[in-house]
Amino acid sequence: MYILNLSPLNPAFVQDPYTAYDAARTAGPVVYWQDYGMLAAFDATTVQALLRDRRLGRAKPTHLVTPPPAHLTNWAAVEANSMLDMEPPRHTRLRSLVLRAFTSRRIANLRPDIEAVTAQLLTDLPETPFDLIPTFCTQLPVRIIARLLGVPEGMSGDLLRWSNAMVAMYQAGRTRDIEDAAEQASLEFTAFLHGYINKRRNDPRDDLISELIAAEEDGEKLNTQELIGTCILLLNAGHEATVHSIGNAVKCLLEHETPPEALAPAQIGATVEELLRYDPPLHMFTRFAYEDIDLGAVTLKQDEEIALILGAAGRDPALHNAPHVFNPQRPAKPHAAFGGGLHFCVGAPLARLELQIALPTLFAHMPNMKLSAHPRYAMSYHFRKLETLLIDPAH
């Protein structure tokens, strides 16, 4: 078996992981990634198959679970009630309740909100060179997810701070400082949601939290801890990935001098899918094997964990012709940017809608904008996000 020695903290790898993915895919497609101590799949066929294989799951086998360290008690409590790390039957019950509230109609009804927030943010942008990440890419998703949940938009700063601290737990190079910050954020976020959920029990509104409370009180037995875990997951996952998607998309469109036709109403859907395939915001998801699984020349043993490299699957030449070429006209094919199987991202329709609205509006507002500095990706693998995105709005 090919052994891959490649640190996720290697600056060259972080800036361009795709070259390393190609080499690993050719050597494998399943290899042993020494730095993670687990098998890793790099080709689209294996990644897509394992995402849907019920012999694997996100939940760690019970006999491998150990108590959390004392300094991560609150963070672990949130994780224990996140459907991201659950399997059926608990995952089935919780996801069905979320989907009952997170309907296509509710998402479609957010279009005016997305358009209004986008317009407001663009109006407030400076006329001199600035960083688009904090001023636009970050603000749009957090304000929309706040409106969806029913949380006051005035709390956006707190929501961002909590989300950033908690999500940092999943990136390579986790430190004790990161863990302490995540623990504090979990404590504060949980305390806020306890109080807010109690208010909504007595004063329901037309928002997702009220819908989830109603489902609980209709006998579905969604308890308060599950409500809190679900709300935190929706904020952290929904906000974090969309921020990176918008930033990566703007970078890509500018670097390729993409013609306006790619952002036209009839084409924007295909362009967004190509952007997500070409440079997705999340590059790795892991699964535990619940039994031995034959992967051709390699056997994934029961209880072992495997890394599914979503970013590599999107650049697989077996599925996509000229995969390293950004082509908005490319015929649509399934990609793994939103995962797959039981854990396919419930927020995918909202993320797509935000991108389809935000990108054309942004480029129409600043038709002459250019990059004012070469963008660099943050040292945060397995997230694919920019440190800054410096824009000259009137080049």
Short mmCIF file of C-alpha atoms in Angstrom, two decimals:
data_model
loop_
_atom_site.label_atom_id
_atom_site.label_comp_id
_atom_site.label_asym_id
_atom_site.label_seq_id
_atom_site.Cartn_x
_atom_site.Cartn_y
_atom_site.Cartn_z
CA MET A 1 0.00 0.00 0.00
CA TYR A 2 1.24 3.48 -0.88
CA ILE A 3 2.09 5.57 2.20
CA LEU A 4 1.46 9.29 1.83
CA ASN A 5 3.71 11.51 3.91
CA LEU A 6 2.18 14.94 3.56
CA SER A 7 1.59 17.31 6.44
CA PRO A 8 -1.70 19.27 6.32
CA LEU A 9 0.38 22.09 7.85
CA ASN A 10 2.74 22.21 4.85
CA PRO A 11 2.32 25.74 3.38
CA ALA A 12 2.87 24.57 -0.19
CA PHE A 13 0.20 21.88 0.20
CA VAL A 14 -2.29 24.32 1.73
CA GLN A 15 -1.88 26.75 -1.17
CA ASP A 16 -2.18 24.00 -3.80
CA PRO A 17 -3.52 20.68 -2.53
CA TYR A 18 -4.66 19.57 -5.97
CA THR A 19 -1.21 18.58 -7.25
CA ALA A 20 -0.74 16.33 -4.22
CA TYR A 21 -4.24 14.92 -4.71
CA ASP A 22 -3.39 13.93 -8.27
CA ALA A 23 -0.28 12.07 -7.14
CA ALA A 24 -2.14 10.28 -4.33
CA ARG A 25 -5.02 9.35 -6.63
CA THR A 26 -2.60 7.85 -9.14
CA ALA A 27 -0.76 5.92 -6.43
CA GLY A 28 -3.95 4.65 -4.81
CA PRO A 29 -6.65 5.64 -5.28
CA VAL A 30 -6.83 4.59 -1.59
CA VAL A 31 -3.60 5.23 0.30
CA TYR A 32 -2.43 5.36 3.90
CA TRP A 33 -2.05 9.01 4.95
CA GLN A 34 0.73 8.78 7.51
CA ASP A 35 0.14 12.21 9.02
CA TYR A 36 -3.47 11.35 9.89
CA GLY A 37 -2.81 7.69 10.71
CA MET A 38 -5.64 6.45 8.52
CA LEU A 39 -6.57 5.37 5.01
CA ALA A 40 -7.65 8.10 2.61
CA ALA A 41 -9.66 7.92 -0.63
CA PHE A 42 -8.93 10.41 -3.40
CA ASP A 43 -10.98 9.28 -6.42
CA ALA A 44 -14.57 10.29 -7.07
CA THR A 45 -15.93 6.75 -7.41
CA THR A 46 -14.60 5.57 -4.03
CA VAL A 47 -15.44 8.81 -2.23
CA GLN A 48 -19.02 8.86 -3.53
CA ALA A 49 -19.51 5.15 -2.79
CA LEU A 50 -18.22 5.38 0.78
CA LEU A 51 -20.29 8.48 1.51
CA ARG A 52 -23.35 6.34 0.78
CA ASP A 53 -22.15 3.05 2.26
CA ARG A 54 -24.19 2.21 5.37
CA ARG A 55 -21.34 0.04 6.64
CA LEU A 56 -19.61 3.29 7.55
CA GLY A 57 -20.74 6.20 9.65
CA ARG A 58 -19.80 9.39 11.42
CA ALA A 59 -20.46 8.06 14.93
CA LYS A 60 -17.42 6.57 16.66
CA PRO A 61 -18.02 2.92 17.64
CA THR A 62 -19.30 2.85 21.22
CA HIS A 63 -16.41 0.80 22.61
CA LEU A 64 -13.95 3.40 21.27
CA VAL A 65 -15.66 6.35 22.93
CA THR A 66 -13.79 7.83 25.89
CA PRO A 67 -14.92 10.58 28.27
CA PRO A 68 -13.98 14.09 27.12
CA PRO A 69 -11.20 15.92 28.96
CA ALA A 70 -12.43 18.23 31.70
CA HIS A 71 -11.51 21.35 29.74
CA LEU A 72 -13.85 20.34 26.86
CA THR A 73 -16.98 19.36 28.78
CA ASN A 74 -19.31 21.92 27.23
CA TRP A 75 -17.92 21.49 23.72
CA ALA A 76 -18.35 17.71 23.97
CA ALA A 77 -21.94 18.14 25.17
CA VAL A 78 -22.75 20.13 22.04
CA GLU A 79 -21.01 17.55 19.83
CA ALA A 80 -22.96 14.71 21.48
CA ASN A 81 -26.20 16.32 20.32
CA SER A 82 -25.08 17.22 16.80
CA MET A 83 -26.65 15.12 14.07
CA LEU A 84 -23.40 15.49 12.13
CA ASP A 85 -21.93 12.78 14.39
CA MET A 86 -25.04 10.63 14.76
CA GLU A 87 -26.21 7.50 12.97
CA PRO A 88 -29.69 5.93 12.70
CA PRO A 89 -32.04 5.66 14.40
CA ARG A 90 -31.28 8.86 16.32
CA HIS A 91 -29.92 10.61 13.24
CA THR A 92 -33.02 9.65 11.24
CA ARG A 93 -35.38 11.13 13.83
CA LEU A 94 -33.43 14.34 14.26
CA ARG A 95 -32.78 14.93 10.57
CA SER A 96 -36.45 14.33 9.70
CA LEU A 97 -37.45 16.97 12.26
CA VAL A 98 -34.96 19.47 10.84
CA LEU A 99 -36.08 18.82 7.27
CA ARG A 100 -39.71 19.23 8.34
CA ALA A 101 -38.86 22.76 9.44
CA PHE A 102 -36.09 23.44 6.89
CA THR A 103 -38.43 23.11 3.91
CA SER A 104 -37.82 24.15 0.32
CA ARG A 105 -40.60 26.72 0.74
CA ARG A 106 -38.89 28.27 3.77
CA ILE A 107 -35.61 28.46 1.88
CA ALA A 108 -37.27 29.96 -1.20
CA ASN A 109 -38.97 32.52 1.02
CA LEU A 110 -35.52 33.70 2.12
CA ARG A 111 -34.79 35.07 -1.37
CA PRO A 112 -36.03 38.61 -0.54
CA ASP A 113 -33.94 38.56 2.66
CA ILE A 114 -30.83 37.44 0.79
CA GLU A 115 -31.38 40.13 -1.85
CA ALA A 116 -31.98 42.81 0.78
CA VAL A 117 -28.96 41.91 2.92
CA THR A 118 -26.76 41.66 -0.18
CA ALA A 119 -27.88 45.11 -1.36
CA GLN A 120 -27.29 46.63 2.07
CA LEU A 121 -23.81 45.15 2.36
CA LEU A 122 -22.83 46.34 -1.11
CA THR A 123 -24.03 49.86 -0.33
CA ASP A 124 -21.77 49.94 2.72
CA LEU A 125 -18.62 48.78 0.89
CA PRO A 126 -15.80 51.33 0.59
CA GLU A 127 -14.72 52.82 -2.72
CA THR A 128 -11.04 52.24 -2.03
CA PRO A 129 -9.30 48.80 -1.92
CA PHE A 130 -10.64 46.61 0.90
CA ASP A 131 -10.88 43.03 2.14
CA LEU A 132 -14.06 41.38 0.85
CA ILE A 133 -14.00 38.51 3.38
CA PRO A 134 -15.05 40.38 6.57
CA THR A 135 -17.10 43.06 4.79
CA PHE A 136 -19.22 40.83 2.56
CA CYS A 137 -18.43 37.10 2.43
CA THR A 138 -18.72 36.70 6.20
CA GLN A 139 -21.63 39.05 6.81
CA LEU A 140 -24.14 37.71 4.29
CA PRO A 141 -24.33 34.08 5.52
CA VAL A 142 -24.36 34.91 9.23
CA ARG A 143 -27.15 37.45 8.84
CA ILE A 144 -29.24 35.04 6.77
CA ILE A 145 -28.77 32.11 9.16
CA ALA A 146 -29.70 34.45 12.02
CA ARG A 147 -32.93 35.38 10.23
CA LEU A 148 -33.64 31.72 9.49
CA LEU A 149 -33.19 30.69 13.12
CA GLY A 150 -35.00 33.77 14.40
CA VAL A 151 -31.98 35.05 16.31
CA PRO A 152 -31.57 38.86 16.45
CA GLU A 153 -29.21 40.08 13.73
CA GLY A 154 -27.67 42.37 16.31
CA MET A 155 -26.06 39.25 17.73
CA SER A 156 -24.14 38.57 14.52
CA GLY A 157 -20.86 39.51 16.18
CA ASP A 158 -21.36 36.99 18.97
CA LEU A 159 -22.55 34.32 16.55
CA LEU A 160 -19.45 34.81 14.40
CA ARG A 161 -17.14 34.70 17.39
CA TRP A 162 -18.73 31.53 18.76
CA SER A 163 -18.84 29.86 15.36
CA ASN A 164 -15.23 30.63 14.47
CA ALA A 165 -13.98 29.34 17.81
CA MET A 166 -15.94 26.10 17.64
CA VAL A 167 -15.22 25.30 13.99
CA ALA A 168 -11.47 25.76 14.57
CA MET A 169 -11.60 22.45 16.46
CA TYR A 170 -11.84 20.57 13.15
CA GLN A 171 -8.79 22.02 11.42
CA ALA A 172 -5.29 20.56 11.40
CA GLY A 173 -2.92 21.81 14.08
CA ARG A 174 -5.42 22.07 16.91
CA THR A 175 -3.85 23.53 20.07
CA ARG A 176 -4.86 23.90 23.72
CA ASP A 177 -5.62 27.58 23.09
CA ILE A 178 -8.02 26.57 20.31
CA GLU A 179 -9.65 24.03 22.61
CA ASP A 180 -10.05 26.55 25.42
CA ALA A 181 -11.62 29.08 23.05
CA ALA A 182 -14.03 26.44 21.71
CA GLU A 183 -15.01 25.43 25.24
CA GLN A 184 -15.76 29.03 26.20
CA ALA A 185 -17.73 29.61 23.00
CA SER A 186 -19.73 26.42 23.62
CA LEU A 187 -20.55 27.56 27.14
CA GLU A 188 -21.70 31.01 26.01
CA PHE A 189 -23.60 29.79 22.94
CA THR A 190 -25.39 27.09 24.95
CA ALA A 191 -26.37 29.56 27.67
CA PHE A 192 -27.79 31.97 25.10
CA LEU A 193 -29.79 29.26 23.33
CA HIS A 194 -31.20 27.90 26.60
CA GLY A 195 -32.70 31.29 27.32
CA TYR A 196 -33.78 31.95 23.75
CA ILE A 197 -35.48 28.57 23.34
CA ASN A 198 -37.42 29.15 26.57
CA LYS A 199 -38.62 32.50 25.20
CA ARG A 200 -39.74 30.89 21.96
CA ARG A 201 -41.67 28.20 23.82
CA ASN A 202 -43.92 30.95 25.20
CA ASP A 203 -43.79 33.24 22.17
CA PRO A 204 -43.42 31.18 18.95
CA ARG A 205 -42.57 33.03 15.73
CA ASP A 206 -42.21 32.12 12.07
CA ASP A 207 -38.66 30.85 12.39
CA LEU A 208 -36.75 27.58 12.46
CA ILE A 209 -36.31 27.47 16.24
CA SER A 210 -40.05 27.81 16.77
CA GLU A 211 -40.68 25.06 14.19
CA LEU A 212 -38.27 22.72 15.94
CA ILE A 213 -39.85 23.47 19.33
CA ALA A 214 -43.28 22.71 17.90
CA ALA A 215 -42.05 19.39 16.58
CA GLU A 216 -40.71 18.54 20.00
CA GLU A 217 -43.95 19.49 21.73
CA ASP A 218 -46.01 17.52 19.22
CA GLY A 219 -44.54 14.36 20.71
CA GLU A 220 -41.42 13.98 18.61
CA LYS A 221 -39.30 14.13 21.78
CA LEU A 222 -36.68 16.53 20.51
CA ASN A 223 -35.16 17.56 23.81
CA THR A 224 -33.59 20.89 24.68
CA GLN A 225 -30.02 19.59 24.30
CA GLU A 226 -30.85 18.32 20.80
CA LEU A 227 -32.42 21.66 19.94
CA ILE A 228 -29.26 23.44 21.07
CA GLY A 229 -26.98 21.03 19.21
CA THR A 230 -29.05 21.40 16.04
CA CYS A 231 -29.10 25.20 16.15
CA ILE A 232 -25.35 25.37 16.72
CA LEU A 233 -24.71 22.91 13.89
CA LEU A 234 -26.92 24.88 11.49
CA LEU A 235 -25.10 28.09 12.32
CA ASN A 236 -21.58 26.70 12.32
CA ALA A 237 -21.88 24.46 9.27
CA GLY A 238 -24.20 26.71 7.28
CA HIS A 239 -22.30 29.90 7.93
CA GLU A 240 -18.72 28.63 7.79
CA ALA A 241 -18.93 26.75 4.49
CA THR A 242 -20.83 29.52 2.70
CA VAL A 243 -18.31 32.17 3.75
CA HIS A 244 -15.50 30.15 2.20
CA SER A 245 -17.59 29.29 -0.86
CA ILE A 246 -18.26 32.96 -1.63
CA GLY A 247 -14.63 33.96 -1.09
CA ASN A 248 -13.24 31.11 -3.16
CA ALA A 249 -15.79 31.80 -5.88
CA VAL A 250 -14.97 35.50 -6.18
CA LYS A 251 -11.25 34.71 -6.31
CA CYS A 252 -11.80 32.13 -9.03
CA LEU A 253 -14.06 34.34 -11.14
CA LEU A 254 -11.63 37.26 -10.98
CA GLU A 255 -8.51 35.21 -11.66
CA HIS A 256 -10.12 33.63 -14.71
CA GLU A 257 -11.58 36.93 -15.93
CA THR A 258 -14.90 35.15 -16.21
CA PRO A 259 -17.26 36.85 -18.68
CA PRO A 260 -20.51 38.36 -17.32
CA GLU A 261 -22.52 35.78 -19.26
CA ALA A 262 -21.47 33.16 -16.69
CA LEU A 263 -23.41 35.10 -14.03
CA ALA A 264 -26.54 35.63 -16.13
CA PRO A 265 -29.81 34.16 -14.78
CA ALA A 266 -29.83 31.29 -17.26
CA GLN A 267 -26.21 30.32 -16.48
CA ILE A 268 -25.61 31.14 -12.82
CA GLY A 269 -26.80 27.76 -11.55
CA ALA A 270 -24.25 25.87 -13.66
CA THR A 271 -21.52 28.37 -12.77
CA VAL A 272 -22.11 27.87 -9.05
CA GLU A 273 -21.88 24.09 -9.43
CA GLU A 274 -18.61 24.44 -11.31
CA LEU A 275 -17.24 26.76 -8.63
CA LEU A 276 -18.14 24.24 -5.93
CA ARG A 277 -16.52 21.42 -7.88
CA TYR A 278 -13.43 23.41 -8.72
CA ASP A 279 -12.52 24.80 -5.28
CA PRO A 280 -14.91 23.55 -2.55
CA PRO A 281 -14.88 24.94 1.01
CA LEU A 282 -14.45 21.57 2.75
CA HIS A 283 -11.82 19.11 1.57
CA MET A 284 -12.05 16.19 3.99
CA PHE A 285 -14.76 14.20 5.73
CA THR A 286 -14.05 11.07 7.77
CA ARG A 287 -16.06 7.91 8.39
CA PHE A 288 -15.70 4.96 10.78
CA ALA A 289 -16.01 1.42 9.45
CA TYR A 290 -18.60 -0.70 11.29
CA GLU A 291 -17.31 -3.88 9.61
CA ASP A 292 -14.43 -4.91 7.35
CA ILE A 293 -14.79 -3.33 3.90
CA ASP A 294 -12.94 -4.50 0.80
CA LEU A 295 -11.52 -1.57 -1.14
CA GLY A 296 -9.80 -3.59 -3.82
CA ALA A 297 -6.13 -3.87 -2.94
CA VAL A 298 -6.84 -2.47 0.52
CA THR A 299 -9.11 -3.63 3.32
CA LEU A 300 -10.62 -1.08 5.67
CA LYS A 301 -10.84 -2.87 9.00
CA GLN A 302 -13.75 -2.62 11.42
CA ASP A 303 -13.38 0.37 13.79
CA GLU A 304 -10.83 2.06 11.54
CA GLU A 305 -11.40 5.59 10.27
CA ILE A 306 -11.02 6.63 6.64
CA ALA A 307 -10.61 10.11 5.18
CA LEU A 308 -12.75 10.93 2.16
CA ILE A 309 -11.04 13.72 0.24
CA LEU A 310 -13.91 15.74 -1.23
CA GLY A 311 -11.58 18.26 -2.83
CA ALA A 312 -9.78 15.50 -4.73
CA ALA A 313 -13.02 13.88 -5.91
CA GLY A 314 -14.02 17.11 -7.64
CA ARG A 315 -10.81 17.11 -9.68
CA ASP A 316 -10.90 13.42 -10.69
CA PRO A 317 -10.12 13.13 -14.44
CA ALA A 318 -12.10 9.89 -14.57
CA LEU A 319 -15.26 11.92 -13.94
CA HIS A 320 -14.43 15.40 -15.24
CA ASN A 321 -12.72 16.21 -18.51
CA ALA A 322 -9.80 18.64 -18.00
CA PRO A 323 -10.61 18.76 -14.26
CA HIS A 324 -8.11 21.51 -13.45
CA VAL A 325 -9.77 23.89 -15.89
CA PHE A 326 -12.49 26.17 -14.54
CA ASN A 327 -15.29 25.99 -17.11
CA PRO A 328 -18.70 27.50 -16.28
CA GLN A 329 -20.09 25.85 -19.41
CA ARG A 330 -19.16 22.38 -18.15
CA PRO A 331 -22.09 19.92 -18.26
CA ALA A 332 -23.29 19.37 -14.72
CA LYS A 333 -22.23 16.16 -12.95
CA PRO A 334 -22.56 15.19 -9.29
CA HIS A 335 -19.83 16.53 -7.04
CA ALA A 336 -19.01 15.95 -3.39
CA ALA A 337 -18.81 19.54 -2.13
CA PHE A 338 -21.88 18.98 0.09
CA GLY A 339 -20.95 15.44 1.11
CA GLY A 340 -23.36 12.63 0.36
CA GLY A 341 -25.54 9.86 1.72
CA LEU A 342 -27.27 10.19 5.08
CA HIS A 343 -25.13 13.18 5.99
CA PHE A 344 -25.64 15.18 2.80
CA CYS A 345 -25.66 18.83 3.85
CA VAL A 346 -29.20 19.92 4.78
CA GLY A 347 -28.16 23.52 4.06
CA ALA A 348 -27.07 22.85 0.47
CA PRO A 349 -30.18 24.48 -1.11
CA LEU A 350 -29.68 27.62 1.00
CA ALA A 351 -25.95 27.80 0.19
CA ARG A 352 -26.68 27.46 -3.52
CA LEU A 353 -29.33 30.18 -3.35
CA GLU A 354 -27.00 32.57 -1.53
CA LEU A 355 -24.27 32.04 -4.11
CA GLN A 356 -26.68 32.40 -7.03
CA ILE A 357 -27.91 35.73 -5.67
CA ALA A 358 -24.73 37.15 -4.15
CA LEU A 359 -22.27 36.59 -6.99
CA PRO A 360 -24.20 38.26 -9.86
CA THR A 361 -25.22 41.13 -7.60
CA LEU A 362 -21.66 41.69 -6.38
CA PHE A 363 -20.17 41.71 -9.88
CA ALA A 364 -22.96 43.97 -11.19
CA HIS A 365 -22.26 46.40 -8.34
CA MET A 366 -18.51 46.45 -9.04
CA PRO A 367 -18.13 45.49 -12.72
CA ASN A 368 -14.54 46.75 -12.86
CA MET A 369 -13.25 45.22 -9.64
CA LYS A 370 -9.91 43.44 -9.66
CA LEU A 371 -7.73 41.66 -7.17
CA SER A 372 -5.41 44.18 -5.52
CA ALA A 373 -3.15 41.45 -4.02
CA HIS A 374 -2.54 37.79 -4.64
CA PRO A 375 -4.94 35.84 -2.38
CA ARG A 376 -3.51 33.25 -0.02
CA TYR A 377 -5.32 30.38 1.64
CA ALA A 378 -5.37 30.16 5.42
CA MET A 379 -3.48 27.42 7.25
CA SER A 380 -6.70 25.70 8.22
CA TYR A 381 -6.84 22.40 6.36
CA HIS A 382 -9.26 20.65 5.91
CA PHE A 383 -11.18 23.88 5.36
CA ARG A 384 -10.33 25.68 2.14
CA LYS A 385 -10.59 29.37 2.94
CA LEU A 386 -8.79 32.59 2.15
CA GLU A 387 -6.84 34.65 4.67
CA THR A 388 -7.91 37.82 2.88
CA LEU A 389 -9.47 38.78 -0.44
CA LEU A 390 -8.20 42.28 -1.22
CA ILE A 391 -10.32 43.96 -3.86
CA ASP A 392 -9.84 47.12 -5.87
CA PRO A 393 -13.46 48.09 -6.59
CA ALA A 394 -12.80 50.66 -9.32
CA HIS A 395 -9.73 49.36 -11.13
#
